[in-house]
XYZ file of C-alpha atoms in Angstrom:
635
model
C 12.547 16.028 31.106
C 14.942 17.121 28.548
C 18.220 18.816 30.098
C 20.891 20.924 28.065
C 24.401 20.337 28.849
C 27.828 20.867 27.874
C 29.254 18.489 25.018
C 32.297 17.768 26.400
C 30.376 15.983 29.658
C 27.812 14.066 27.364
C 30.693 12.869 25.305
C 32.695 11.319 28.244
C 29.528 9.318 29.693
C 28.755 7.284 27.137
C 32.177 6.339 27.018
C 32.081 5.495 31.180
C 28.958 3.389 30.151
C 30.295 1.521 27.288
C 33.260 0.378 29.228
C 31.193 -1.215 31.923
C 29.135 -2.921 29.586
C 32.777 -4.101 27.965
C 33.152 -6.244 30.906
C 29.750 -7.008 32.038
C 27.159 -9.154 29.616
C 25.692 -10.908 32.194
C 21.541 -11.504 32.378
C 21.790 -11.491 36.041
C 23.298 -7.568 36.411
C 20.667 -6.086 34.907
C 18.685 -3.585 36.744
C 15.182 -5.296 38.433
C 13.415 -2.080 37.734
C 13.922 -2.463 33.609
C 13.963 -6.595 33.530
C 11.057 -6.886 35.939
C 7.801 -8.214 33.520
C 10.219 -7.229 30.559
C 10.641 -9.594 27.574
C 13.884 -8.042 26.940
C 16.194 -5.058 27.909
C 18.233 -2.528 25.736
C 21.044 -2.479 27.777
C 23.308 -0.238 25.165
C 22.878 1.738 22.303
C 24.930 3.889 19.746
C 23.772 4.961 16.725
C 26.122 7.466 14.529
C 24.498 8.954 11.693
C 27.405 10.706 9.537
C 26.965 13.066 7.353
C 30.052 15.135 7.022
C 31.166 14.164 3.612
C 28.955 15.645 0.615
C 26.233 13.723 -0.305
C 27.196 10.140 1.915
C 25.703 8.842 4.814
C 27.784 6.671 7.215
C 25.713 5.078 9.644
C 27.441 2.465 12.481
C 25.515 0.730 15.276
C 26.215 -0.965 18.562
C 23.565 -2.864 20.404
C 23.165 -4.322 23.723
C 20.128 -6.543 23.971
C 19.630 -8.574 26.705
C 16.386 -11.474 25.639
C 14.182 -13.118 28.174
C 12.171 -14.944 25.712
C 10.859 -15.471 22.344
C 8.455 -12.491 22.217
C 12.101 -10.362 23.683
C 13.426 -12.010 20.309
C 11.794 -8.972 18.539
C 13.772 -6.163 20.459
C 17.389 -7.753 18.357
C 16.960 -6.072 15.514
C 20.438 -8.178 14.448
C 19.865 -7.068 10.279
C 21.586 -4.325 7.947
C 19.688 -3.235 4.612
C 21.364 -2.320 1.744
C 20.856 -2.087 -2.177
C 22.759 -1.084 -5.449
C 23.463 2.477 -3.663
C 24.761 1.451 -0.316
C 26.688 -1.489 1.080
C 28.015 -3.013 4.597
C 31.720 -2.421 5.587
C 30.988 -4.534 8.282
C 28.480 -6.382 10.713
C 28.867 -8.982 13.703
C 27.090 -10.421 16.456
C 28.592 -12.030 19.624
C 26.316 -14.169 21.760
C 26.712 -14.120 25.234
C 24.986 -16.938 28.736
C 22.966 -16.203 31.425
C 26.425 -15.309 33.580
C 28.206 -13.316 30.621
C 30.576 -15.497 29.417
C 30.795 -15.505 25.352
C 29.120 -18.372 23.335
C 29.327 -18.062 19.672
C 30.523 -14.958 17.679
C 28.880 -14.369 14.217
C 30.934 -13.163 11.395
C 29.746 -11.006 8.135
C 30.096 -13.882 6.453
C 27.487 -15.976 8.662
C 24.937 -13.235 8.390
C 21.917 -14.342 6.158
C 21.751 -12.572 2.791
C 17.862 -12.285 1.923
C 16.026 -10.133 -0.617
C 14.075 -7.689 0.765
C 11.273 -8.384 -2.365
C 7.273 -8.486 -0.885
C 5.072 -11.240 -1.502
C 3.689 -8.850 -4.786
C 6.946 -7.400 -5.951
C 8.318 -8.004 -9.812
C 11.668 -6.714 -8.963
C 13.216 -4.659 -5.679
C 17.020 -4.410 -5.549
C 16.976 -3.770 -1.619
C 18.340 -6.551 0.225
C 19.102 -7.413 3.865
C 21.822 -9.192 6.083
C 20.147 -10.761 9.358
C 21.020 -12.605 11.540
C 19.816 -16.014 11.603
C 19.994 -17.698 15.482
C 17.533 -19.632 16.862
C 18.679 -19.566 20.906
C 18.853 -22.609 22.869
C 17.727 -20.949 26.260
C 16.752 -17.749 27.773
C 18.049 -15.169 29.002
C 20.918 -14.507 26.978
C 22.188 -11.357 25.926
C 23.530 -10.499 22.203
C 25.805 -7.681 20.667
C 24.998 -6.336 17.692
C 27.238 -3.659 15.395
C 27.158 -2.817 12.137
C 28.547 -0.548 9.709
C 26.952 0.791 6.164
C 27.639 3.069 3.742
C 25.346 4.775 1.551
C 25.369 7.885 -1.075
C 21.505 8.399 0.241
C 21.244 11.054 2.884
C 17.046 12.030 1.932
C 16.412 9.277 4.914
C 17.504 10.598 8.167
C 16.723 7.373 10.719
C 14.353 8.323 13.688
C 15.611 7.949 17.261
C 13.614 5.564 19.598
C 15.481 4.525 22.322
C 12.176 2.457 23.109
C 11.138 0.196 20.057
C 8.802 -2.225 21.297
C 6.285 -2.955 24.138
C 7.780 -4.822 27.498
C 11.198 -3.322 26.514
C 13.432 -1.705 29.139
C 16.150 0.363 28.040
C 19.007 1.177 30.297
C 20.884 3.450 27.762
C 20.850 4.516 23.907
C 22.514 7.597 22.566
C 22.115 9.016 19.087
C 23.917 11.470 17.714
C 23.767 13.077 14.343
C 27.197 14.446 12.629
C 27.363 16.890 10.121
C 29.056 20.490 8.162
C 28.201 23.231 9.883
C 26.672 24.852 6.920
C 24.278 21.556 6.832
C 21.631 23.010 9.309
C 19.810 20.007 11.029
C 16.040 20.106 11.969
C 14.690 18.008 14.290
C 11.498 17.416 16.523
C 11.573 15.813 19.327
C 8.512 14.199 21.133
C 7.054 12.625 23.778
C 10.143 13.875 26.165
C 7.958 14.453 29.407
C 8.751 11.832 32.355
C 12.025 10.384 30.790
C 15.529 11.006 31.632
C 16.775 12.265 28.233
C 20.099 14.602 27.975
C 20.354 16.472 24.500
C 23.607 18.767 23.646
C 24.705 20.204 20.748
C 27.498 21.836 18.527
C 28.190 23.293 15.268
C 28.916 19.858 14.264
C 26.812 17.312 15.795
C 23.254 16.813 18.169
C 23.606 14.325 20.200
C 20.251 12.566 22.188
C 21.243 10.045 25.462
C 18.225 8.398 27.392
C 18.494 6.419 30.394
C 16.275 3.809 32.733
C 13.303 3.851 30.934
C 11.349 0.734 32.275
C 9.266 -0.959 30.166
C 5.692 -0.451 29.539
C 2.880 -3.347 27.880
C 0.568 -3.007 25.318
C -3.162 -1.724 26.126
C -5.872 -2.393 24.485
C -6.723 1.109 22.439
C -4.109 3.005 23.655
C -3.029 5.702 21.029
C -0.233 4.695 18.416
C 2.988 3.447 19.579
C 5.017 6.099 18.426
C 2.468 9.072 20.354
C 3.612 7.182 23.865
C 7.354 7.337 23.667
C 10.217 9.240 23.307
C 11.123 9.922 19.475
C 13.475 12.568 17.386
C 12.801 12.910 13.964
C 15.535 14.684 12.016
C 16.134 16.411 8.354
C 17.883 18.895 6.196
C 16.774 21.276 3.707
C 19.408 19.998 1.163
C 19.493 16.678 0.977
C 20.899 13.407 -2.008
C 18.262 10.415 -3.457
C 20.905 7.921 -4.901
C 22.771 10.395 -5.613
C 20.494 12.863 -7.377
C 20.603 16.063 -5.109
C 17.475 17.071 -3.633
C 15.477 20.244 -1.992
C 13.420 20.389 0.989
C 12.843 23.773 3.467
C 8.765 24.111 2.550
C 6.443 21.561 1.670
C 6.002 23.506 -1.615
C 9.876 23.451 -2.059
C 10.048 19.921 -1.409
C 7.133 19.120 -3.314
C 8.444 20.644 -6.626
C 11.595 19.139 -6.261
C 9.924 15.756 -6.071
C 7.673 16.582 -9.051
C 10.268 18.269 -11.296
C 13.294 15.257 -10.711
C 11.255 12.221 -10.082
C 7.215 12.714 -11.924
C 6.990 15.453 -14.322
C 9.579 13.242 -17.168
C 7.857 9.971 -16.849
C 3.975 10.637 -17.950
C 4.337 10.753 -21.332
C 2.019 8.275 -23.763
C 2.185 7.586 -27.315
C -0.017 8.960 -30.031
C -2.385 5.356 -30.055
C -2.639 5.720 -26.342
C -3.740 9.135 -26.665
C -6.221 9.028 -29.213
C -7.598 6.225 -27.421
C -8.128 8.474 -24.066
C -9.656 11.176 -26.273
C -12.331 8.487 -27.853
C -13.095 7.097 -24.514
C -14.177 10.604 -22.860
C -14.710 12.424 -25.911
C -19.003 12.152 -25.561
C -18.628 12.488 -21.544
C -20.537 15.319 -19.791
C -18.071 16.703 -17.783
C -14.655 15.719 -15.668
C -16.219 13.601 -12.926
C -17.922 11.618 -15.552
C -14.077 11.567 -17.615
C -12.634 10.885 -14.137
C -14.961 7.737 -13.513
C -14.699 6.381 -17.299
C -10.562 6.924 -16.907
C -10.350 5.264 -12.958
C -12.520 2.106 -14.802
C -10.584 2.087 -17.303
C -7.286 1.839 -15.313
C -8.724 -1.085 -13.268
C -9.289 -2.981 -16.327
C -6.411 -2.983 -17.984
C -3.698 -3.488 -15.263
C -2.806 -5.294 -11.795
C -0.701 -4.372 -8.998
C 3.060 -5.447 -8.647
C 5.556 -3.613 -6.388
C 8.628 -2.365 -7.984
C 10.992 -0.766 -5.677
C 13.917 0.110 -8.128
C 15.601 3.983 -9.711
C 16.067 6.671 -7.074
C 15.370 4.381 -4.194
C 11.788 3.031 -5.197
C 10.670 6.676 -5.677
C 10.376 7.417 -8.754
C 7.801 5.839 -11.028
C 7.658 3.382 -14.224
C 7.175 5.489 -17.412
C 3.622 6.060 -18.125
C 4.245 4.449 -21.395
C 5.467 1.148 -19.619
C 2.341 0.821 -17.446
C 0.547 1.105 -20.682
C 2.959 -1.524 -22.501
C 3.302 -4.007 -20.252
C -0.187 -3.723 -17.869
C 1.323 -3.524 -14.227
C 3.086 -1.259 -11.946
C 3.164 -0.260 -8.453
C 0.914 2.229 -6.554
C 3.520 4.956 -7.865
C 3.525 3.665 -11.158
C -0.371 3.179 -11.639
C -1.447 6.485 -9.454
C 1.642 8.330 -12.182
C -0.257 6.437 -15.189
C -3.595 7.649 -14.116
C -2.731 11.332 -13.849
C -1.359 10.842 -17.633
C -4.464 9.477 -18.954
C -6.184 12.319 -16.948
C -3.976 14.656 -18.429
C -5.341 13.695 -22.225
C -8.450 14.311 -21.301
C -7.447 18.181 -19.497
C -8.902 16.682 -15.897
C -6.474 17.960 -13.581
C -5.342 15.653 -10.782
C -2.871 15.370 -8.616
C 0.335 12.839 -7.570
C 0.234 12.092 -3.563
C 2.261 10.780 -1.334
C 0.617 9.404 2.240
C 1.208 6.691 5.105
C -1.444 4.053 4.406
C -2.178 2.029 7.520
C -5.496 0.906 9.391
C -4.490 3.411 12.285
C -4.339 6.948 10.501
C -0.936 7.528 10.443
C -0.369 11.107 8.956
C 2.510 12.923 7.205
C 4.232 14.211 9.851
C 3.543 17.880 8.731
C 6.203 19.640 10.946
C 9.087 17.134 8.953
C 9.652 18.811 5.445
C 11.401 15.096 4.169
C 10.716 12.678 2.286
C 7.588 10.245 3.738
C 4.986 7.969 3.384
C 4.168 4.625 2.399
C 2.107 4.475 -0.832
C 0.644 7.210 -3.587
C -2.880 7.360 -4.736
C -4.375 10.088 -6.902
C -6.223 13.160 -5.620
C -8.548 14.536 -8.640
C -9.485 18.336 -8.762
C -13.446 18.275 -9.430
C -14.937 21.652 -8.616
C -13.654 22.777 -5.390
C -13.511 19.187 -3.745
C -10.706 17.219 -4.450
C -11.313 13.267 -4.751
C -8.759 10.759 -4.159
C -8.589 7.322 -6.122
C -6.652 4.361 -4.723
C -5.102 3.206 -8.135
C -3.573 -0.121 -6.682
C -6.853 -2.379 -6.003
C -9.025 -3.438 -9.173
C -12.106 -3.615 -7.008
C -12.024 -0.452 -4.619
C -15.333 1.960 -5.764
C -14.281 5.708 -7.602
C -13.364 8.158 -4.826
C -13.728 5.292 -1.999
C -11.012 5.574 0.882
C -11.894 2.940 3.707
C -9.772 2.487 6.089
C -6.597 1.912 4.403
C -6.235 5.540 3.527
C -8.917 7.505 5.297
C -8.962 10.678 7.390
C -5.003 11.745 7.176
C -2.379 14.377 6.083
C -1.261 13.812 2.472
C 1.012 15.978 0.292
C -0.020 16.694 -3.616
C 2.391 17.267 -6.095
C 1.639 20.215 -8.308
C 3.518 22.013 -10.722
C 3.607 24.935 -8.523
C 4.929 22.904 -5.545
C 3.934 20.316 -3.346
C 0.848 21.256 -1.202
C -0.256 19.585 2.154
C -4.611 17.496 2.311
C -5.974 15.563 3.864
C -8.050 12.554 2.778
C -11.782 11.622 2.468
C -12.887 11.295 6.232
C -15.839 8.976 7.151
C -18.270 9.971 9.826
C -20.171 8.139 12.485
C -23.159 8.362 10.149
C -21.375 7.163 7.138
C -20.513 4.466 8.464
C -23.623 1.959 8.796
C -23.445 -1.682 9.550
C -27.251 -2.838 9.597
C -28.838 -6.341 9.704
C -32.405 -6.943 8.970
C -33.647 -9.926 9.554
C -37.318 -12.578 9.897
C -36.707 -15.283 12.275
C -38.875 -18.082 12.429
C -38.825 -20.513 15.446
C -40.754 -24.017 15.088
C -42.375 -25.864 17.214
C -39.140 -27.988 17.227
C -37.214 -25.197 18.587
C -35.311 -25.039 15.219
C -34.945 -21.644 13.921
C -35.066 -20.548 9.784
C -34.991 -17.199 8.908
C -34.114 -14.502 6.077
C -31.101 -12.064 6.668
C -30.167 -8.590 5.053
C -26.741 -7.164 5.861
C -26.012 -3.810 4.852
C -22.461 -2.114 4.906
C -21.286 1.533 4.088
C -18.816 3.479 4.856
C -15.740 1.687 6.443
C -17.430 -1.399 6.830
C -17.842 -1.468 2.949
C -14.131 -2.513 2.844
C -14.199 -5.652 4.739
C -17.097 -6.905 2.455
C -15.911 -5.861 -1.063
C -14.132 -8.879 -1.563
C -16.459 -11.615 -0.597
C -17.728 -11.776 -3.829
C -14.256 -13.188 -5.459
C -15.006 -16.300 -2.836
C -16.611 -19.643 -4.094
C -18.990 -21.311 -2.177
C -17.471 -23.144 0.085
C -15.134 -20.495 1.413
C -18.425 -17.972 1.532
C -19.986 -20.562 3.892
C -17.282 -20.818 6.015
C -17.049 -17.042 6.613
C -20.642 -16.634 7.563
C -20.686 -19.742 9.990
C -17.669 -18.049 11.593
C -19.363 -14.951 11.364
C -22.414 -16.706 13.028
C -20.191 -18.065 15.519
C -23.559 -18.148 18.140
C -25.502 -20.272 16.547
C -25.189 -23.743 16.547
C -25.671 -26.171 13.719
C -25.700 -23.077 11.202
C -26.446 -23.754 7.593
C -26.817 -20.593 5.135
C -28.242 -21.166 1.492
C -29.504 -19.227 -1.417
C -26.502 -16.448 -0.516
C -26.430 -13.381 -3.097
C -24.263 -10.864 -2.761
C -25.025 -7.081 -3.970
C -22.049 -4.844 -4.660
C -22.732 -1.102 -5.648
C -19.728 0.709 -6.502
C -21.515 3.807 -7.378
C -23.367 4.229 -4.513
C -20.762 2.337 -2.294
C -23.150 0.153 -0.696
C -22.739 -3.902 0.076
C -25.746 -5.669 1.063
C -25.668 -9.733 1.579
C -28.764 -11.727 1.466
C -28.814 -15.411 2.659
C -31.394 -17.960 4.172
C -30.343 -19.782 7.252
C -30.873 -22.551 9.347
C -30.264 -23.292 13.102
C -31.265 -26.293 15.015
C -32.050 -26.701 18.348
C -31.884 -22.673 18.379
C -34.604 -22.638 21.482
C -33.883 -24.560 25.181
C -36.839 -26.434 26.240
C -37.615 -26.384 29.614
C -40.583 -29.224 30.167
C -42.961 -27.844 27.272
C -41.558 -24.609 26.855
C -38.804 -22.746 25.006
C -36.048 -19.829 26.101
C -34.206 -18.365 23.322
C -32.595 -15.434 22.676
C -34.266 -12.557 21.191
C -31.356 -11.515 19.150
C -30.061 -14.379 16.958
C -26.916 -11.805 15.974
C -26.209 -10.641 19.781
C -22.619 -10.158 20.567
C -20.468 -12.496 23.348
C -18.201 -12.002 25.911
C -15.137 -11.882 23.272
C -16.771 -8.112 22.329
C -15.779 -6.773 25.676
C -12.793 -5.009 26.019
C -9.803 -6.313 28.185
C -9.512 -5.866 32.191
C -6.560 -3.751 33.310
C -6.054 -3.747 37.269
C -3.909 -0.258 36.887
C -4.187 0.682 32.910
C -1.517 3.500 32.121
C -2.623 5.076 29.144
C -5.727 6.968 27.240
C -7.736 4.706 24.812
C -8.867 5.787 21.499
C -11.462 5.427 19.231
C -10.447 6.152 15.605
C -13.781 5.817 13.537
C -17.223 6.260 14.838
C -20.084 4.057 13.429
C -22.954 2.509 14.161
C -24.487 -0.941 14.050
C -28.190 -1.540 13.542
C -30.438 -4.840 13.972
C -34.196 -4.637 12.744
C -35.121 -7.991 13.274
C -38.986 -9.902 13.839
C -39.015 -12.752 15.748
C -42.412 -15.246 15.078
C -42.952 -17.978 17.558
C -44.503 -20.964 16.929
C -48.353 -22.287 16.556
C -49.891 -23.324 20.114
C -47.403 -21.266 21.896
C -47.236 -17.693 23.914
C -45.457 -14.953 25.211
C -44.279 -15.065 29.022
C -42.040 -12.253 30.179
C -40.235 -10.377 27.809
C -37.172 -8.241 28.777
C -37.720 -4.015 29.101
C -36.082 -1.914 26.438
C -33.035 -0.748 26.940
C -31.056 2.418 27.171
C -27.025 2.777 27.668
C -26.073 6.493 27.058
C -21.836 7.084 27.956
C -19.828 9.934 26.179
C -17.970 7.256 24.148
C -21.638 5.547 22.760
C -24.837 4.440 23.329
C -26.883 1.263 23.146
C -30.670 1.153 22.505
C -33.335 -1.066 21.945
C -36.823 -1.261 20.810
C -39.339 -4.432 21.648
C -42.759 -4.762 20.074
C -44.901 -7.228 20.805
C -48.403 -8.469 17.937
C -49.966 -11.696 18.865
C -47.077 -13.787 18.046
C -44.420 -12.067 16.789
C -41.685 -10.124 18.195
C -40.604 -6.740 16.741
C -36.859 -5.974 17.999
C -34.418 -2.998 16.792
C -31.236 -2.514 18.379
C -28.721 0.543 18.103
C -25.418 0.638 18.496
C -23.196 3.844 18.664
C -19.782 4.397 18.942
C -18.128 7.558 19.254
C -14.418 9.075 17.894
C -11.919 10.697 20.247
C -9.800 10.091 22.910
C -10.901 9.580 25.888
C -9.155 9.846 29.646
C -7.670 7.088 31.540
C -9.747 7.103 34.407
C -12.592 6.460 31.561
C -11.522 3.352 30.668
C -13.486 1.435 33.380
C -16.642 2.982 32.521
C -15.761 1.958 28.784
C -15.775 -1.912 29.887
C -18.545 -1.986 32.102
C -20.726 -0.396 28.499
C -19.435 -3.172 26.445
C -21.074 -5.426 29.451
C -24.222 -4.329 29.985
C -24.357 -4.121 26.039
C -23.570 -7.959 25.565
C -25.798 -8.414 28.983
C -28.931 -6.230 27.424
C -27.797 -8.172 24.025
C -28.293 -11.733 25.352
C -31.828 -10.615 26.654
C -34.351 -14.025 26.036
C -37.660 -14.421 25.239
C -39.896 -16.835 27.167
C -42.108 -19.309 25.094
C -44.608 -21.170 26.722
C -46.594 -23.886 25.576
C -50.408 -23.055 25.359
């Protein structure tokens, strides 16, 4: 429930709360109703974002956090970023026992200064001051408060007054300060159910939540930031180290970005160039050029993050890619759309959140977002987008890194809002085929076919960069059921064009069949899944579960017996129909030999709480119907 009220009231309680908390750090005051099952509790929170002078950000912080254990450790958040743009007036953190009383206080000076460089960056100049305290015994309770100063305002910091799972949070305020001629947007989500107080002036907004107890993790339940309270803000003028910037419309925002940060970097040389033009100069038409061009690009350069000019946004010269054979996803998706440029294909720079969960553009937020670039590439009326980071990932292929979201192209006309390649239940095909022989040992040997498309393509692409040993190793962990596994003879079949994997091994498993006396009991499926596949129990679950992709799985398998044995009872197909999947199977029987298909479907959308039983109890009787055995009796 979000209440107005007047400024001068919201501005006095925080300052009632802050006192108490002045005199009161002790673990054991803390409210049973936010510390109960809780790894930690945000006991206080200010955040000040200032922008009143032209083009600077001041941003100061005060934390609360009272820790109940290491997994609590993660609700601290005792670190300041800065770079070449920005830097920290100040930053300290006093630590405080179970009762209250001060332990240690943590100067600027005895902050940790680390780089904030990835694993696969050549050069970032952002760099971090955290905190580095390794506790001695729980609960304590730490201060946190900070100070920085920037000349970046294009990054207005969401409010969450609730940042992780089994967090309490007794109180956090935000507030946003600014010229009145500085109009602030904001949207504000996920209010419903909380205590949340929001005023405003010419001046400043100002957000204050209270008691919000914590809530755990469920299995499936939608993203994070979908289940609690959050306030994004922005302004339609904004500065990018420096360099002032324009937002308002998408197509404002997205010409600003083109015209200051793309349009002056794609130019080649004449050798380049000419080279382009002999490359597509025979080709049939652009998606031929498009394909030649995307090869091309995955030839002759690698992937290295390079977060430096205008805050990490603004690509390497097209000319340097060339030069030197690297560059990040801006640089290589910028390089791209110059070598597409040479040969007139028109394409497009875009800007997206690349995650496995989705994660859109938030398309009501005209500001700066997103994660990574790729390339979207104007063939016809379909537009084709081409991850320009990964040297193995097929033309036009998405998976799940990128799939099915809300993207923004930059065009000379201004930036325009997509979305990316979405993959269907039917395009997305995992299917094993499969002769199993069983001898009279009970040993089985057999012949197995995996096929993958869609979005399981992308968790296969790379097994062909592993060597022997390490392909082994994933397929006995794959094969996890049967015991004494040995695979041999493994090829591996990867079709970029028509984005298909397929895997072909022989394998081996002894002692596959029980004997009882003379006879055998094995299970019909040699690839059925275990208990591990069903989804976790909840005794009162609190939230919707979702299922982002649809797909299916498929087993097509024949089963031969051995010489001098027979048949007994064999299990009755089986049918599972719920609004979230299905689960069917086919059994043949010829003489000896066992024909067995098996379908798997599962279907995208969200489903209701009160589902979520019904959801478990499918995954049951599928690994139940799964585990279905065959009877072999001696003759």
């Amino acid at each position: 429930m979000m209440i107005r009220t007047l400024a001068f009231i919201l501005l006095v309680t925080p300052l009632l709360t802050f006192s108490q908390y002045q005199e009161d750090f002790s673990a054991l005051s803390v409210d049973p109703a936010l510390s109960e099952g809780a790894d930690s509790v945000l006991r206080y929170e200010d955040i000040t974002l200032d922008f009143s002078d032209e083009g600077k950000l001041k941003t100061t912080i005060d934390r609360i956090v009272t820790v109940y254990n290491k997994a609590g450790l993660r609700d601290v958040q005792a670190g300041v970023g800065y770079d070449n743009n920005s830097k920290v007036t100040h930053v300290e953190a006093i630590i405080y026992d179970l009762i209250g009383n001060e332990t240690e206080k943590i100067k600027k000076r005895d902050f940790k200064d680390y780089s904030a460089v990835s694993e696969i960056s050549l050069y970032e100049d952002n760099r971090v001051l955290a905190l580095d305290y390794t506790p001695t015994r729980y609960p304590f309770t730490i201060r946190f408060s900070s100070e920085t100063a920037s000349e970046t305002t294009a990054f207005v910091r969401s409010w969450m007054p609730v940042s992780q799972y089994d967090s309490g949070t007794q109180f956090s305020k935000f507030t946003i300060i600014h010229k009145p001629e500085d109009s602030l947007h904001f949207k504000a989500t996920n209010f419903e159910g909380y205590d949340i107080e929001y005023t405003e002036t010419p001046e400043q907004t100002v957000w204050v939540a209270r008691d919000i107890k914590p809530v755990s993790y469920e299995y499936k339940s939608p993203a994070f930031e979908k289940r609690f309270p959050r306030v994004k803000a922005y302004f339609d003028k904004f500065y990018l180290k420096g360099v002032p910037g324009v937002g308002g419309t998408w197509e404002a925002f997205g010409k600003w970005v083109y015209d200051d940060l793309i349009k002056d970097t794609q130019e080649l040389d004449a050798a380049t160039i000419q080279e382009v033009q002999n490359l597509v100069k025979d080709l049939p038409d652009d998606e031929a050029k498009a394909r030649a061009l995307y090869q091309y690009l995955q030839d002759k350069v690698r992937y290295i993050s390079i977060q430096v000019e205008i805050g990490g946004w603004k690509p390497m010269k097209a000319s340097d890619v060339h030069r030197l054979s690297y560059g990040d996803c801006k640089a290589l998706s910028n390089y791209l759309q110059s070598l597409l440029n040479v040969a007139g294909v028109k394409s497009y720079y875009t800007l997206l959140y690349a995650d496995e969960d989705k994660q859109s553009l938030d398309t009501d937020v005209v500001a700066i977002q997103g994660n990574h670039a790729i390339l979207g590439v104007q063939l016809g009326d379909e537009i084709k987008f081409l991850e320009c980071t990964s040297q193995e990932t097929p033309f036009a292929y998405m998976g799940t890194f990128t799939d099915d979201r809300d993207v923004l192209l930059l065009t000379e006309e201004g930036g325009k809002l997509a979305r990316t390649t979405k993959y269907n239940q039917e395009d997305n095909i995992g299917k094993i085929v499969a002769q199993i022989e069983l001898d009279a040992e009970g040993n089985l040997t057999g012949t197995y076919t995996e096929t993958s498309k869609g979005i399981f393509y992308s968790s296969k692409m790379g097994l062909e960069n592993k060597d022997q040993k390490d392909l082994s190793d994933y397929y006995y962990e794959n094969f996890s059921g049967l015991k004494s596994l040995s695979v041999s003879d493994i090829k591996l079949v990867n079709d970029r064009d028509r984005v298909v994997y397929e895997e072909e091994l022989k394998l081996n498993a002894r002692n596959y069949a029980s004997k009882i006396g003379e006879d055998y009991l094995a299970k019909i499926n040699p690839f059925s899944w275990s208990n591990d596949m069903i989804p976790p129990r909840y005794t009162d679950r609190k939230s919707d579960f979702v299922i982002l992709r649809g797909f299916i799985r498929q087993h097509e398998l024949s089963f031969k017996i051995p010489e001098g044995y027979k048949l007994g009872a064999i299990a009755e197909p089986a049918l599972l129909e719920e609004e979230f999947g299905s689960y069917q199977t086919e059994i043949q029987v010829n003489e000896n030999t066992v024909s067995y298909k098996r379908t798997f479907k599962l279907n995208e959308g969200s489903y209701a709480v009160e589902a979520y039983e019904k959801y478990r109890e499918f995954y049951k009787n599928v690994v139940r119907e799964d585990n279905q055995k065959l009877f072999i009796e001696k003759i």
